[in-house]
C-alpha atoms as a PDB file:
ATOM      1  CA  UNK A   1      37.107-111.282  69.375  1.00  0.00           C
ATOM      2  CA  UNK A   2      37.042-109.432  72.721  1.00  0.00           C
ATOM      3  CA  UNK A   3      33.739-108.333  74.207  1.00  0.00           C
ATOM      4  CA  UNK A   4      33.930-104.538  74.402  1.00  0.00           C
ATOM      5  CA  UNK A   5      31.415-102.775  76.627  1.00  0.00           C
ATOM      6  CA  UNK A   6      31.154 -99.034  76.679  1.00  0.00           C
ATOM      7  CA  UNK A   7      29.945 -97.069  79.661  1.00  0.00           C
ATOM      8  CA  UNK A   8      28.662 -93.505  79.709  1.00  0.00           C
ATOM      9  CA  UNK A   9      32.142 -92.454  80.830  1.00  0.00           C
ATOM     10  CA  UNK A  10      33.573 -93.796  77.550  1.00  0.00           C
ATOM     11  CA  UNK A  11      31.287 -91.668  75.373  1.00  0.00           C
ATOM     12  CA  UNK A  12      32.045 -87.953  74.942  1.00  0.00           C
ATOM     13  CA  UNK A  13      29.483 -85.685  76.594  1.00  0.00           C
ATOM     14  CA  UNK A  14      28.829 -83.951  73.282  1.00  0.00           C
ATOM     15  CA  UNK A  15      27.689 -87.265  71.760  1.00  0.00           C
ATOM     16  CA  UNK A  16      25.412 -88.002  74.709  1.00  0.00           C
ATOM     17  CA  UNK A  17      23.841 -84.565  74.459  1.00  0.00           C
ATOM     18  CA  UNK A  18      23.461 -84.857  70.679  1.00  0.00           C
ATOM     19  CA  UNK A  19      21.788 -88.255  70.954  1.00  0.00           C
ATOM     20  CA  UNK A  20      19.489 -87.036  73.733  1.00  0.00           C
ATOM     21  CA  UNK A  21      18.443 -84.033  71.642  1.00  0.00           C
ATOM     22  CA  UNK A  22      17.755 -86.347  68.701  1.00  0.00           C
ATOM     23  CA  UNK A  23      15.536 -88.608  70.837  1.00  0.00           C
ATOM     24  CA  UNK A  24      13.575 -85.636  72.215  1.00  0.00           C
ATOM     25  CA  UNK A  25      13.300 -84.048  68.744  1.00  0.00           C
ATOM     26  CA  UNK A  26      11.965 -87.236  67.152  1.00  0.00           C
ATOM     27  CA  UNK A  27       9.437 -87.711  69.952  1.00  0.00           C
ATOM     28  CA  UNK A  28       8.162 -84.133  69.685  1.00  0.00           C
ATOM     29  CA  UNK A  29       8.051 -84.403  65.892  1.00  0.00           C
ATOM     30  CA  UNK A  30       6.057 -87.671  65.941  1.00  0.00           C
ATOM     31  CA  UNK A  31       3.648 -86.304  68.549  1.00  0.00           C
ATOM     32  CA  UNK A  32       3.042 -83.156  66.518  1.00  0.00           C
ATOM     33  CA  UNK A  33       4.308 -80.948  69.360  1.00  0.00           C
ATOM     34  CA  UNK A  34       7.410 -79.678  67.566  1.00  0.00           C
ATOM     35  CA  UNK A  35       6.942 -76.019  66.743  1.00  0.00           C
ATOM     36  CA  UNK A  36       9.566 -73.630  65.401  1.00  0.00           C
ATOM     37  CA  UNK A  37      12.542 -75.837  64.551  1.00  0.00           C
ATOM     38  CA  UNK A  38      15.251 -73.273  65.313  1.00  0.00           C
ATOM     39  CA  UNK A  39      13.730 -72.465  68.692  1.00  0.00           C
ATOM     40  CA  UNK A  40      13.183 -76.158  69.492  1.00  0.00           C
ATOM     41  CA  UNK A  41      16.771 -77.013  68.586  1.00  0.00           C
ATOM     42  CA  UNK A  42      18.211 -74.294  70.798  1.00  0.00           C
ATOM     43  CA  UNK A  43      15.862 -75.048  73.685  1.00  0.00           C
ATOM     44  CA  UNK A  44      16.448 -78.814  73.658  1.00  0.00           C
ATOM     45  CA  UNK A  45      20.217 -78.447  73.325  1.00  0.00           C
ATOM     46  CA  UNK A  46      20.386 -76.049  76.252  1.00  0.00           C
ATOM     47  CA  UNK A  47      18.055 -77.987  78.543  1.00  0.00           C
ATOM     48  CA  UNK A  48      19.532 -81.402  77.828  1.00  0.00           C
ATOM     49  CA  UNK A  49      23.081 -80.043  78.016  1.00  0.00           C
ATOM     50  CA  UNK A  50      22.457 -78.493  81.422  1.00  0.00           C
ATOM     51  CA  UNK A  51      20.842 -81.639  82.797  1.00  0.00           C
ATOM     52  CA  UNK A  52      23.382 -84.024  81.287  1.00  0.00           C
ATOM     53  CA  UNK A  53      26.390 -82.228  82.719  1.00  0.00           C
ATOM     54  CA  UNK A  54      24.882 -82.113  86.193  1.00  0.00           C
ATOM     55  CA  UNK A  55      23.638 -85.701  86.073  1.00  0.00           C
ATOM     56  CA  UNK A  56      26.931 -87.063  84.777  1.00  0.00           C
ATOM     57  CA  UNK A  57      29.038 -85.048  87.207  1.00  0.00           C
ATOM     58  CA  UNK A  58      26.911 -86.278  90.138  1.00  0.00           C
ATOM     59  CA  UNK A  59      27.268 -89.873  88.946  1.00  0.00           C
ATOM     60  CA  UNK A  60      31.026 -89.421  88.697  1.00  0.00           C
ATOM     61  CA  UNK A  61      31.181 -87.963  92.221  1.00  0.00           C
ATOM     62  CA  UNK A  62      29.108 -90.834  93.605  1.00  0.00           C
ATOM     63  CA  UNK A  63      31.251 -93.442  91.815  1.00  0.00           C
ATOM     64  CA  UNK A  64      34.433 -91.819  93.109  1.00  0.00           C
ATOM     65  CA  UNK A  65      33.099 -91.799  96.666  1.00  0.00           C
ATOM     66  CA  UNK A  66      32.088 -95.464  96.429  1.00  0.00           C
ATOM     67  CA  UNK A  67      35.425 -96.478  94.915  1.00  0.00           C
ATOM     68  CA  UNK A  68      37.568 -94.680  97.450  1.00  0.00           C
ATOM     69  CA  UNK A  69      35.350 -94.970 100.542  1.00  0.00           C
ATOM     70  CA  UNK A  70      34.804 -91.257 100.911  1.00  0.00           C
ATOM     71  CA  UNK A  71      32.231 -90.359 103.560  1.00  0.00           C
ATOM     72  CA  UNK A  72      28.935 -89.104 102.147  1.00  0.00           C
ATOM     73  CA  UNK A  73      27.663 -87.654 105.429  1.00  0.00           C
ATOM     74  CA  UNK A  74      27.586 -84.159 104.020  1.00  0.00           C
ATOM     75  CA  UNK A  75      26.493 -84.085 100.376  1.00  0.00           C
ATOM     76  CA  UNK A  76      28.085 -81.065  98.729  1.00  0.00           C
ATOM     77  CA  UNK A  77      27.679 -82.093  95.081  1.00  0.00           C
ATOM     78  CA  UNK A  78      26.868 -79.409  92.519  1.00  0.00           C
END
């Protein structure tokens, strides 16, 4: 059987965000810091979604530049 390794690029962004929200939710719940569940759900989804998109897009830009030898003298990433 072939050894299949997935990278973050192979996993849909929505799944990464969902899993990240779940991790944060479970941590806050265990620590007793989770307040209003509806508010927490909306807040975590928005904050993690914003961060994930930016983080992943910057990683993709960096990988592209490394792969194709693009000069990084002037960093104009989002």
